[in-house]
């Protein structure tokens, strides 16, 4: 990360073929976005997996998040807030996907059932079972409640940061988390 | 965070390797390309839609009635053919006649705007005193002021104005001011006839910068000849009326037609007949005269001459006698000679009447006008009731 002005970011993306360079504005700090991309991709991916619960959708989500970040880079106010900014984009992209998935589920087009692929293969069998069961239940929750609960209890974010990511008040987050908790209580005991 | 949550967090870690990073990077590049393409397509569609909208509104504005009139909540008179009159302010507008072939309005006072639906088979005439506005185009307004000045403003198309000082054609954007009735009173016979054209109306282009300045434009001499071929449309209508036996309406329509607009001796003769059948024989004289001057060798010419002389027989018998004398060596010669004797008798020229009566008796000893000739050669006989 360099000390480039946040108002005028210099972005640089290199295609795999290496024959074309898509540049935007001045190319002198062109490695900025690349550096952000390399540095925060695992973080965005882990948020994506925890929020969506679909390993096969994580790559798409990462692309969407960084593409949006690339387009909206000039709205970034502080270099220090890049991580939370990317998390906010990831949360909003996830929310859209979850809402769409819920709609598909309503009309019977969503029949994904590979919950055992979510946990890390290296995890203990009982943890794997717990994780599979948890995401099975999370799929029944409304997106707002699910995101709030997941960010707090799985991602380990504070309520302030969740409120910032979701674009709502802390009070709303508290209410959503408690509501989600109540719905999960019968199925998921702590 | 409790133990469960920590365990779940650990179990949902993503193993993000170099290969996935490259794949994601490649995907972003692809998305960027697609995004650009979408932007271009969206811009093209927006431009095309905008162009289509502009084209559509541009087209409809020329054909639809002007919104300023449509939006006005003024009383309007809607005619069956779609034409509308919008009287403005205090006015007296009388619909004198409304049919599929003719609409005649009489504007006795006030102002009215007109939007006339294009229809070549229907005449739309607005009368304001002696000024008759005949629509050739579509939109105009007529304002009859208290001092009997009639202002005709054409906003679209073309109108023909028959005023006491001549016939005028106003195009879109022009404004004419015509005397309503005053001309006849103001212009008695004392001014000697000059070669100059009649006093022109004040004709102004429509968007004059200052409203009060009226730019006088001499009427273009070529305007009237140019307009005359267009009047070739009008005989169709009066001819149709005449063929239906509606001679009075045909004659009214013919009043607006100049003989020079009729392009054959037959048409002129028919027009003269219409006038005579409508009970206006004196108005047929101009058509008959036109046959004599324009088509002197036509078979109709002797008949036109005879009819003209016959029309003038009572009012101008001396002139009639001269005209009858011109008719020789035709089938009408016997009748013309008998009428000449009558005309001379009416004129008081009994000497000449006797001479011509002798000629008749010599030429036509068994002619069926013998009795009449005999009577007129001895002086004007008593008219039978």
Coordinates of C-alpha atoms in Angstrom, one line a residue:
Chain A
X1 CA 0.0 0.0 0.0
X2 CA 1.3 3.4 -0.9
X3 CA 0.3 6.8 0.2
X4 CA -1.7 7.6 -2.9
X5 CA -4.5 10.0 -2.5
X6 CA -7.7 8.2 -1.8
X7 CA -9.6 10.7 -3.9
X8 CA -7.6 9.8 -7.0
X9 CA -6.8 6.2 -6.8
X10 CA -4.7 4.7 -9.5
X11 CA -6.0 1.4 -10.5
X12 CA -4.3 -1.3 -12.5
X13 CA -5.6 -4.7 -13.6
X14 CA -3.6 -7.2 -15.7
X15 CA -5.4 -9.9 -17.6
X16 CA -4.2 -13.4 -17.4
X17 CA -3.1 -13.3 -21.0
X18 CA -0.8 -10.4 -20.2
X19 CA -1.4 -8.9 -23.6
X20 CA -3.6 -6.0 -22.5
X21 CA -3.4 -3.7 -19.6
X22 CA -6.6 -1.9 -18.6
X23 CA -5.5 1.2 -16.9
X24 CA -7.5 4.0 -15.3
X25 CA -6.0 7.4 -14.7
X26 CA -2.3 7.6 -14.1
X27 CA -0.4 4.3 -14.2
X28 CA 2.4 5.4 -11.8
X29 CA 0.8 3.8 -8.7
X30 CA -0.8 1.1 -10.7
X31 CA 0.1 -1.6 -8.3
X32 CA -2.2 -0.1 -5.6
X33 CA -5.3 -2.0 -6.6
X34 CA -3.4 -5.1 -7.3
X35 CA -1.9 -4.9 -3.9
X36 CA -5.3 -4.4 -2.3
X37 CA -6.6 -7.3 -4.3
X38 CA -3.9 -9.7 -3.3
X39 CA -4.0 -8.6 0.3
X40 CA -7.7 -8.7 1.0
X41 CA -8.9 -11.5 -1.3
X42 CA -8.8 -14.2 1.4
X43 CA -10.6 -11.9 3.9
X44 CA -13.4 -11.2 1.4
X45 CA -13.5 -14.9 0.5
X46 CA -13.9 -15.9 4.1
X47 CA -16.7 -13.4 4.7
X48 CA -18.4 -14.6 1.5
X49 CA -18.2 -18.2 2.6
X50 CA -19.6 -17.5 6.0
X51 CA -22.4 -15.3 4.8
X52 CA -23.4 -17.3 1.8
X53 CA -22.6 -20.8 3.0
X54 CA -21.9 -21.9 -0.6
X55 CA -18.2 -22.6 -1.4
X56 CA -19.0 -22.5 -5.1
X57 CA -20.3 -19.0 -5.0
X58 CA -17.3 -17.6 -3.1
X59 CA -15.2 -17.0 -6.2
X60 CA -18.1 -15.2 -8.0
X61 CA -18.6 -13.0 -4.9
X62 CA -14.9 -12.1 -4.7
X63 CA -15.0 -11.0 -8.3
X64 CA -18.1 -9.0 -7.8
X65 CA -16.7 -7.3 -4.7
X66 CA -13.4 -6.4 -6.3
X67 CA -15.0 -5.3 -9.5
X68 CA -17.3 -3.0 -7.5
X69 CA -14.4 -1.8 -5.5
X70 CA -12.5 -1.1 -8.7
X71 CA -15.4 1.0 -10.0
X72 CA -16.1 2.8 -6.8
X73 CA -12.5 3.3 -5.7
X74 CA -12.9 7.1 -5.9
X75 CA -15.5 7.0 -3.2
X76 CA -13.0 5.6 -0.7
X77 CA -12.2 8.3 1.8
X78 CA -9.4 6.8 3.8
X79 CA -6.8 4.2 3.1
X80 CA -7.1 2.9 6.6
X81 CA -10.7 1.9 6.0
X82 CA -10.1 -0.3 3.0
X83 CA -10.8 -3.5 4.9
X84 CA -14.1 -2.4 6.4
X85 CA -15.0 -0.8 3.0
X86 CA -14.4 -4.1 1.2
X87 CA -16.3 -5.9 4.0
X88 CA -19.2 -3.6 3.5
X89 CA -19.2 -4.3 -0.3
X90 CA -19.0 -8.0 0.5
X91 CA -22.0 -7.8 2.9
X92 CA -24.1 -5.9 0.4
X93 CA -23.3 -8.3 -2.5
X94 CA -24.0 -11.2 -0.2
X95 CA -27.3 -9.7 0.9
X96 CA -28.3 -9.4 -2.8
X97 CA -27.4 -13.0 -3.5
X98 CA -29.2 -14.3 -0.4
X99 CA -32.3 -12.4 -1.3
X100 CA -32.2 -13.8 -4.8
X101 CA -31.6 -17.2 -3.4
X102 CA -34.6 -16.9 -1.1
X103 CA -36.8 -15.9 -4.0
X104 CA -35.6 -18.9 -6.0
X105 CA -36.2 -21.1 -3.0
X106 CA -39.8 -19.7 -2.8
X107 CA -40.5 -20.8 -6.3
X108 CA -38.7 -24.1 -5.9
X109 CA -35.6 -23.5 -8.0
X110 CA -33.1 -23.6 -5.1
X111 CA -32.3 -27.2 -4.1
X112 CA -28.7 -27.0 -3.0
X113 CA -27.9 -29.6 -0.5
X114 CA -24.1 -29.9 -0.3
X115 CA -23.8 -28.6 3.3
X116 CA -21.1 -31.0 4.1
X117 CA -18.8 -29.2 1.6
X118 CA -18.9 -26.0 3.7
X119 CA -16.6 -26.9 6.5
X120 CA -12.9 -27.3 6.2
X121 CA -12.1 -30.9 5.3
X122 CA -9.4 -30.8 8.1
X123 CA -12.0 -30.0 10.8
X124 CA -13.1 -32.5 13.4
X125 CA -16.1 -34.6 12.4
X126 CA -18.4 -33.2 15.1
X127 CA -17.5 -29.6 14.1
X128 CA -18.2 -30.5 10.5
X129 CA -21.6 -31.8 11.5
X130 CA -22.3 -28.7 13.5
X131 CA -21.3 -26.4 10.7
X132 CA -23.4 -28.3 8.2
X133 CA -26.4 -28.2 10.5
X134 CA -25.9 -24.5 11.2
X135 CA -25.8 -23.5 7.6
X136 CA -28.8 -25.7 6.8
X137 CA -30.7 -23.7 9.5
X138 CA -29.3 -20.4 8.4
X139 CA -30.7 -20.9 4.9
X140 CA -34.2 -20.7 6.4
X141 CA -33.5 -17.2 7.9
X142 CA -34.3 -13.9 6.2
X143 CA -31.1 -12.3 4.7
X144 CA -31.1 -9.4 7.2
X145 CA -31.2 -11.6 10.3
X146 CA -28.8 -14.2 8.8
X147 CA -26.2 -11.6 8.0
X148 CA -26.4 -9.9 11.3
X149 CA -26.2 -13.1 13.2
X150 CA -23.4 -14.6 11.1
X151 CA -21.3 -11.5 11.2
X152 CA -21.5 -11.4 15.0
X153 CA -21.3 -15.0 15.9
X154 CA -19.3 -16.6 13.1
X155 CA -17.2 -13.7 11.7
X156 CA -16.7 -12.3 15.1
X157 CA -17.4 -8.6 14.2
X158 CA -18.5 -6.0 16.7
X159 CA -22.0 -4.7 16.6
X160 CA -20.7 -1.2 15.6
X161 CA -18.8 -2.6 12.6
X162 CA -21.8 -4.7 11.6
X163 CA -24.0 -1.7 11.8
X164 CA -21.6 0.2 9.6
X165 CA -21.4 -2.7 7.1
X166 CA -25.2 -3.1 6.9
X167 CA -25.9 0.6 6.8
X168 CA -28.2 0.6 9.8
X169 CA -28.1 1.4 13.5
X170 CA -26.6 -0.7 16.3
X171 CA -30.0 -1.1 17.8
X172 CA -31.3 -2.6 14.6
X173 CA -28.4 -5.0 14.5
X174 CA -29.1 -6.0 18.1
X175 CA -32.7 -6.6 17.3
X176 CA -31.9 -8.7 14.2
X177 CA -29.3 -10.8 16.1
X178 CA -31.7 -11.5 19.0
X179 CA -34.5 -12.4 16.6
X180 CA -32.2 -14.7 14.6
X181 CA -31.0 -16.2 17.9
X182 CA -34.6 -16.9 18.9
X183 CA -35.3 -18.6 15.6
X184 CA -32.1 -20.7 15.8
X185 CA -32.6 -21.6 19.4
X186 CA -34.5 -24.8 18.9
X187 CA -32.2 -26.0 16.1
X188 CA -28.9 -24.7 17.2
X189 CA -28.1 -24.8 20.8
X190 CA -24.9 -23.1 22.0
Chain B
X1 CA -16.9 -15.5 21.4
X2 CA -17.5 -18.9 22.8
X3 CA -15.9 -22.2 21.9
X4 CA -18.5 -23.2 19.5
X5 CA -18.2 -20.0 17.5
X6 CA -14.5 -20.3 17.5
X7 CA -14.7 -23.8 16.2
X8 CA -17.1 -22.8 13.5
X9 CA -15.0 -19.9 12.5
X10 CA -12.0 -22.1 12.2
X11 CA -14.0 -24.7 10.2
X12 CA -15.2 -22.0 7.7
X13 CA -11.8 -20.7 6.8
X14 CA -11.2 -20.4 3.0
X15 CA -8.1 -21.8 1.6
X16 CA -7.3 -19.1 -0.9
X17 CA -4.4 -20.1 -3.1
X18 CA -2.6 -18.4 -6.0
X19 CA -4.7 -20.2 -8.6
X20 CA -8.0 -18.8 -7.2
X21 CA -6.5 -15.3 -7.0
X22 CA -5.6 -15.5 -10.7
X23 CA -9.0 -16.8 -11.5
X24 CA -10.7 -14.0 -9.6
X25 CA -8.4 -11.4 -11.3
X26 CA -9.3 -12.9 -14.7
X27 CA -13.0 -12.7 -13.8
X28 CA -12.7 -9.1 -12.9
X29 CA -11.1 -8.2 -16.2
X30 CA -13.9 -10.0 -18.0
X31 CA -16.5 -8.2 -15.9
X32 CA -14.9 -5.0 -16.8
X33 CA -15.1 -5.7 -20.5
X34 CA -18.7 -6.7 -20.2
X35 CA -19.5 -3.7 -18.2
X36 CA -18.0 -1.4 -20.9
X37 CA -20.0 -3.2 -23.6
X38 CA -23.2 -2.8 -21.5
X39 CA -22.5 0.9 -21.1
X40 CA -22.0 1.3 -24.8
X41 CA -25.2 -0.6 -25.6
X42 CA -27.1 1.4 -23.0
X43 CA -25.9 4.7 -24.4
X44 CA -26.8 3.6 -27.9
X45 CA -30.3 2.6 -26.8
X46 CA -30.8 5.8 -24.9
X47 CA -29.7 7.9 -27.9
X48 CA -31.9 5.9 -30.2
X49 CA -34.9 6.3 -27.9
X50 CA -34.2 10.0 -27.5
X51 CA -34.0 10.4 -31.2
X52 CA -37.2 8.4 -31.8
X53 CA -39.0 10.5 -29.2
X54 CA -37.8 13.8 -30.7
X55 CA -38.8 12.5 -34.2
X56 CA -42.2 11.4 -32.9
X57 CA -43.0 14.7 -31.2
X58 CA -41.6 16.7 -34.1
X59 CA -44.0 14.9 -36.4
X60 CA -47.0 15.1 -34.2
X61 CA -46.6 18.7 -33.5
X62 CA -47.0 19.7 -37.1
X63 CA -50.2 17.8 -37.5
X64 CA -51.9 18.1 -34.2
X65 CA -53.8 21.3 -33.3
X66 CA -51.7 23.8 -31.5
X67 CA -51.6 23.0 -27.8
X68 CA -52.1 26.7 -26.8
X69 CA -55.5 26.6 -28.4
X70 CA -56.4 23.1 -27.2
X71 CA -55.4 23.9 -23.7
X72 CA -57.4 27.1 -23.6
X73 CA -60.7 26.6 -21.9
X74 CA -62.4 28.9 -24.3
X75 CA -65.7 28.1 -26.0
X76 CA -65.2 26.5 -29.4
X77 CA -67.4 25.5 -32.3
X78 CA -66.5 22.0 -33.5
X79 CA -67.6 21.1 -37.0
X80 CA -68.3 17.6 -38.3
X81 CA -65.2 17.5 -40.5
X82 CA -63.0 18.2 -37.5
X83 CA -62.5 21.9 -38.0
X84 CA -62.8 24.1 -35.0
X85 CA -63.5 27.8 -34.4
X86 CA -62.2 29.4 -31.2
X87 CA -64.1 32.7 -30.7
X88 CA -62.1 35.0 -28.4
X89 CA -63.6 37.6 -26.2
X90 CA -66.9 39.3 -27.0
X91 CA -67.9 38.2 -30.4
X92 CA -70.8 37.4 -32.7
X93 CA -70.0 34.4 -34.9
X94 CA -72.9 32.9 -36.8
X95 CA -72.8 29.6 -38.6
X96 CA -74.6 30.4 -41.8
X97 CA -74.2 27.1 -43.4
X98 CA -72.5 23.8 -42.4
X99 CA -72.5 20.8 -44.7
X100 CA -69.9 18.3 -45.9
X101 CA -69.2 20.5 -48.9
X102 CA -69.3 24.0 -47.4
X103 CA -69.0 25.7 -44.1
X104 CA -69.9 29.4 -44.0
X105 CA -69.4 31.5 -40.9
X106 CA -70.4 35.1 -40.5
X107 CA -68.2 37.0 -38.0
X108 CA -70.3 40.1 -37.2
X109 CA -68.0 41.3 -34.5
X110 CA -65.0 40.2 -32.3
X111 CA -62.1 37.9 -32.9
X112 CA -62.0 34.2 -33.7
X113 CA -59.3 31.7 -34.5
X114 CA -59.9 28.9 -36.8
X115 CA -58.2 25.5 -37.2
X116 CA -59.5 24.0 -40.4
X117 CA -59.1 20.3 -41.2
X118 CA -57.6 19.9 -44.6
X119 CA -60.2 18.8 -47.1
X120 CA -60.1 19.9 -50.7
X121 CA -63.7 19.0 -51.3
X122 CA -65.0 21.3 -48.6
X123 CA -65.0 25.0 -48.7
X124 CA -64.5 26.9 -45.5
X125 CA -65.5 30.5 -45.8
X126 CA -65.5 33.2 -43.0
X127 CA -67.3 36.3 -43.8
X128 CA -66.6 39.5 -42.0
X129 CA -68.6 42.2 -43.6
X130 CA -67.5 42.5 -47.2
X131 CA -64.3 40.5 -46.5
X132 CA -64.6 36.8 -47.4
X133 CA -61.9 34.6 -46.2
X134 CA -61.7 31.3 -48.1
X135 CA -59.5 28.7 -46.6
X136 CA -56.9 27.1 -48.8
X137 CA -54.8 26.1 -45.9
X138 CA -55.6 25.3 -42.3
X139 CA -55.0 27.8 -39.5
X140 CA -55.9 31.5 -39.3
X141 CA -57.7 34.1 -37.2
X142 CA -60.1 36.8 -38.1
X143 CA -60.5 39.9 -36.1
X144 CA -63.3 42.4 -36.9
X145 CA -62.7 45.6 -35.0
X146 CA -65.5 48.1 -34.2
X147 CA -64.2 50.5 -36.8
X148 CA -64.9 47.8 -39.4
X149 CA -61.3 46.9 -40.1
X150 CA -60.8 43.1 -40.6
X151 CA -57.5 41.7 -39.6
X152 CA -56.7 38.2 -41.0
X153 CA -53.7 36.5 -39.6
X154 CA -52.6 33.2 -41.1
X155 CA -50.6 30.9 -38.8
X156 CA -50.5 27.8 -41.1
X157 CA -51.3 27.2 -44.7
X158 CA -52.9 29.7 -47.0
X159 CA -56.1 31.6 -47.3
X160 CA -57.8 33.6 -50.0
X161 CA -59.3 36.9 -48.9
X162 CA -62.0 38.5 -51.1
X163 CA -62.2 42.1 -50.0
X164 CA -63.8 45.1 -51.5
X165 CA -60.3 46.2 -52.7
X166 CA -59.4 43.0 -54.4
X167 CA -58.6 39.4 -53.9
X168 CA -55.6 38.6 -51.7
X169 CA -53.8 35.4 -50.9
X170 CA -52.2 35.3 -47.5
X171 CA -49.6 32.7 -46.6
X172 CA -48.5 31.3 -43.2
X173 CA -47.1 34.0 -41.1
X174 CA -48.7 36.9 -42.9
X175 CA -51.2 39.3 -41.6
X176 CA -53.6 41.4 -43.6
X177 CA -55.8 44.3 -42.7
X178 CA -58.9 44.9 -44.9
X179 CA -61.7 47.4 -44.8
X180 CA -64.9 45.7 -43.7
X181 CA -67.6 47.7 -45.4
X182 CA -66.2 51.2 -45.7
X183 CA -64.6 51.0 -49.1
X184 CA -67.7 51.2 -51.1
X185 CA -68.8 54.3 -49.3
X186 CA -65.4 55.9 -49.4
X187 CA -64.6 55.2 -53.0
X188 CA -67.3 56.7 -55.3
X189 CA -66.8 57.0 -59.0
X190 CA -65.0 60.3 -59.0
X191 CA -61.4 59.1 -58.9
X192 CA -60.4 58.4 -62.5
X193 CA -59.3 54.9 -63.3
X194 CA -55.6 54.6 -63.1
X195 CA -53.2 51.9 -64.0
X196 CA -52.1 51.4 -60.5
X197 CA -53.3 48.4 -58.6
X198 CA -56.1 48.8 -55.9
X199 CA -54.9 50.0 -52.5
X200 CA -53.2 47.0 -50.9
X201 CA -54.0 45.7 -47.5
X202 CA -51.4 46.0 -44.8
X203 CA -49.6 42.7 -45.0
X204 CA -47.1 41.9 -42.4
X205 CA -44.9 38.9 -41.9
X206 CA -46.1 37.2 -38.7
X207 CA -43.2 37.6 -36.3
X208 CA -42.6 41.3 -36.6
X209 CA -40.2 42.4 -33.9
X210 CA -42.2 45.4 -32.6
X211 CA -45.9 44.7 -32.6
X212 CA -47.0 48.2 -33.5
X213 CA -44.9 48.5 -36.6
X214 CA -46.8 47.4 -39.7
X215 CA -44.6 46.9 -42.6
X216 CA -46.4 47.6 -45.9
X217 CA -45.7 45.1 -48.5
X218 CA -46.8 45.8 -52.1
X219 CA -48.9 42.8 -53.2
X220 CA -46.8 40.7 -55.5
X221 CA -48.2 40.9 -59.0
X222 CA -47.4 37.3 -59.5
X223 CA -49.4 36.2 -56.5
X224 CA -52.8 36.3 -58.2
X225 CA -51.9 34.6 -61.4
X226 CA -50.1 31.9 -59.3
X227 CA -53.2 31.4 -57.2
X228 CA -55.6 31.1 -60.1
X229 CA -54.7 27.6 -61.1
X230 CA -55.6 26.6 -57.6
X231 CA -59.0 27.9 -58.2
X232 CA -59.4 25.2 -60.8
X233 CA -60.4 23.1 -57.8
X234 CA -63.4 25.3 -57.1
X235 CA -65.4 24.8 -60.3
X236 CA -65.6 21.2 -59.5
X237 CA -67.6 22.0 -56.5
X238 CA -69.9 24.5 -58.1
X239 CA -70.2 22.2 -61.1
X240 CA -71.3 19.4 -58.7
X241 CA -73.8 21.7 -57.1
X242 CA -75.1 22.8 -60.5
X243 CA -75.4 19.2 -61.7
X244 CA -77.5 18.5 -58.6
X245 CA -79.7 21.5 -59.6
X246 CA -78.6 23.6 -56.6
X247 CA -78.0 26.7 -58.7
X248 CA -78.2 29.2 -55.9
X249 CA -75.3 27.7 -53.9
X250 CA -73.4 27.1 -57.1
X251 CA -73.9 30.8 -58.0
X252 CA -72.7 31.8 -54.5
X253 CA -69.5 29.8 -55.0
X254 CA -69.1 31.2 -58.5
X255 CA -69.1 34.7 -57.0
X256 CA -65.6 34.0 -55.8
X257 CA -64.4 32.6 -59.1
X258 CA -62.8 34.8 -61.7
X259 CA -63.7 34.0 -65.3
X260 CA -60.0 33.7 -66.1
X261 CA -59.8 30.7 -63.7
X262 CA -62.1 28.8 -66.0
X263 CA -60.1 27.2 -68.7
X264 CA -62.7 26.3 -71.4
X265 CA -65.5 27.9 -73.3
X266 CA -67.7 25.1 -72.0
X267 CA -66.9 25.9 -68.4
X268 CA -67.6 29.6 -69.0
X269 CA -70.9 28.8 -70.7
X270 CA -71.8 26.5 -67.8
X271 CA -71.0 29.2 -65.3
X272 CA -73.1 31.7 -67.2
X273 CA -76.0 29.2 -67.2
X274 CA -75.6 28.7 -63.5
X275 CA -75.9 32.4 -62.9
X276 CA -78.9 32.7 -65.1
X277 CA -80.6 29.8 -63.6
X278 CA -79.9 31.2 -60.1
X279 CA -81.8 34.3 -61.1
X280 CA -78.7 36.5 -61.5
X281 CA -78.4 36.9 -65.3
X282 CA -76.3 40.1 -65.0
X283 CA -73.6 38.2 -63.2
X284 CA -73.4 35.8 -66.2
X285 CA -72.2 38.7 -68.5
X286 CA -68.6 38.5 -67.4
X287 CA -68.4 34.8 -68.2
X288 CA -70.1 35.3 -71.6
X289 CA -67.8 38.2 -72.4
X290 CA -64.8 36.0 -71.5
X291 CA -65.9 33.4 -74.1
X292 CA -66.1 36.1 -76.8
X293 CA -62.7 37.5 -76.0
X294 CA -60.8 34.4 -75.2
X295 CA -62.5 31.9 -77.5
X296 CA -63.8 33.9 -80.5
X297 CA -63.7 31.0 -82.9
X298 CA -65.3 28.5 -80.6
X299 CA -68.8 27.2 -81.6
X300 CA -70.1 28.6 -78.3
X301 CA -69.0 32.2 -79.1
X302 CA -72.2 33.2 -81.2
X303 CA -74.4 31.8 -78.5
X304 CA -72.4 33.7 -75.8
X305 CA -72.8 36.9 -77.8
X306 CA -76.5 36.3 -78.2
X307 CA -77.0 35.5 -74.6
X308 CA -75.1 38.6 -73.5
X309 CA -77.2 40.8 -75.9
X310 CA -80.3 39.1 -74.6
X311 CA -79.3 39.9 -71.0
X312 CA -78.7 43.5 -71.9
X313 CA -81.9 43.8 -74.0
X314 CA -84.0 45.6 -71.4
X315 CA -81.3 47.4 -69.5
X316 CA -79.1 48.5 -72.4
X317 CA -81.2 48.0 -75.6
X318 CA -78.9 50.1 -77.8
X319 CA -75.8 48.1 -76.9
X320 CA -77.9 44.9 -77.2
X321 CA -78.9 46.0 -80.7
X322 CA -75.2 46.4 -81.7
X323 CA -74.4 43.0 -80.3
X324 CA -77.3 41.3 -82.1
X325 CA -76.2 42.9 -85.3
X326 CA -72.9 41.1 -85.0
X327 CA -74.5 37.7 -85.2
X328 CA -74.7 36.7 -88.8
X329 CA -74.4 33.5 -90.9
X330 CA -75.2 31.2 -88.1
X331 CA -78.2 29.3 -86.9
X332 CA -78.9 32.1 -84.5
X333 CA -79.0 34.8 -87.3
X334 CA -82.9 34.8 -87.7
X335 CA -83.4 35.1 -83.9
X336 CA -80.7 37.7 -83.6
X337 CA -82.2 39.8 -86.4
X338 CA -85.6 39.7 -84.8
X339 CA -84.1 40.6 -81.4
X340 CA -82.2 43.4 -83.0
X341 CA -85.4 44.9 -84.3
X342 CA -86.8 44.6 -80.8
X343 CA -83.7 46.2 -79.3
X344 CA -83.8 49.1 -81.7
X345 CA -87.5 49.6 -80.9
X346 CA -86.7 49.6 -77.2
X347 CA -83.9 52.0 -77.9
X348 CA -86.3 54.3 -79.7
X349 CA -84.4 54.0 -83.0
X350 CA -87.6 53.3 -85.1
X351 CA -86.0 54.2 -88.4
X352 CA -83.3 51.7 -88.0
X353 CA -85.8 49.2 -86.6
X354 CA -88.0 49.5 -89.7
X355 CA -85.0 49.0 -92.0
X356 CA -83.9 45.9 -90.1
X357 CA -87.5 44.7 -90.0
X358 CA -87.6 44.9 -93.8
X359 CA -84.4 42.9 -94.0
X360 CA -86.0 40.2 -91.7
X361 CA -89.1 40.0 -93.9
X362 CA -87.0 39.7 -97.0
X363 CA -84.7 37.1 -95.6
X364 CA -87.3 35.1 -93.7
X365 CA -90.7 35.6 -95.4
X366 CA -92.1 32.8 -93.3
X367 CA -90.1 33.4 -90.2
X368 CA -91.9 32.7 -87.0
X369 CA -90.8 36.1 -85.5
X370 CA -92.7 38.1 -88.2
X371 CA -95.4 39.3 -85.9
X372 CA -92.9 40.5 -83.2
X373 CA -90.8 42.2 -85.8
X374 CA -93.8 43.9 -87.2
X375 CA -94.9 45.2 -83.9
X376 CA -91.4 46.5 -82.8
X377 CA -90.8 48.2 -86.1
X378 CA -93.8 50.3 -85.4
X379 CA -92.8 51.3 -81.9
X380 CA -92.7 49.7 -78.5
X381 CA -95.8 47.5 -78.1
X382 CA -97.7 47.2 -74.9
X383 CA -96.1 44.6 -72.7
X384 CA -98.4 41.8 -71.8
X385 CA -98.6 41.1 -68.1

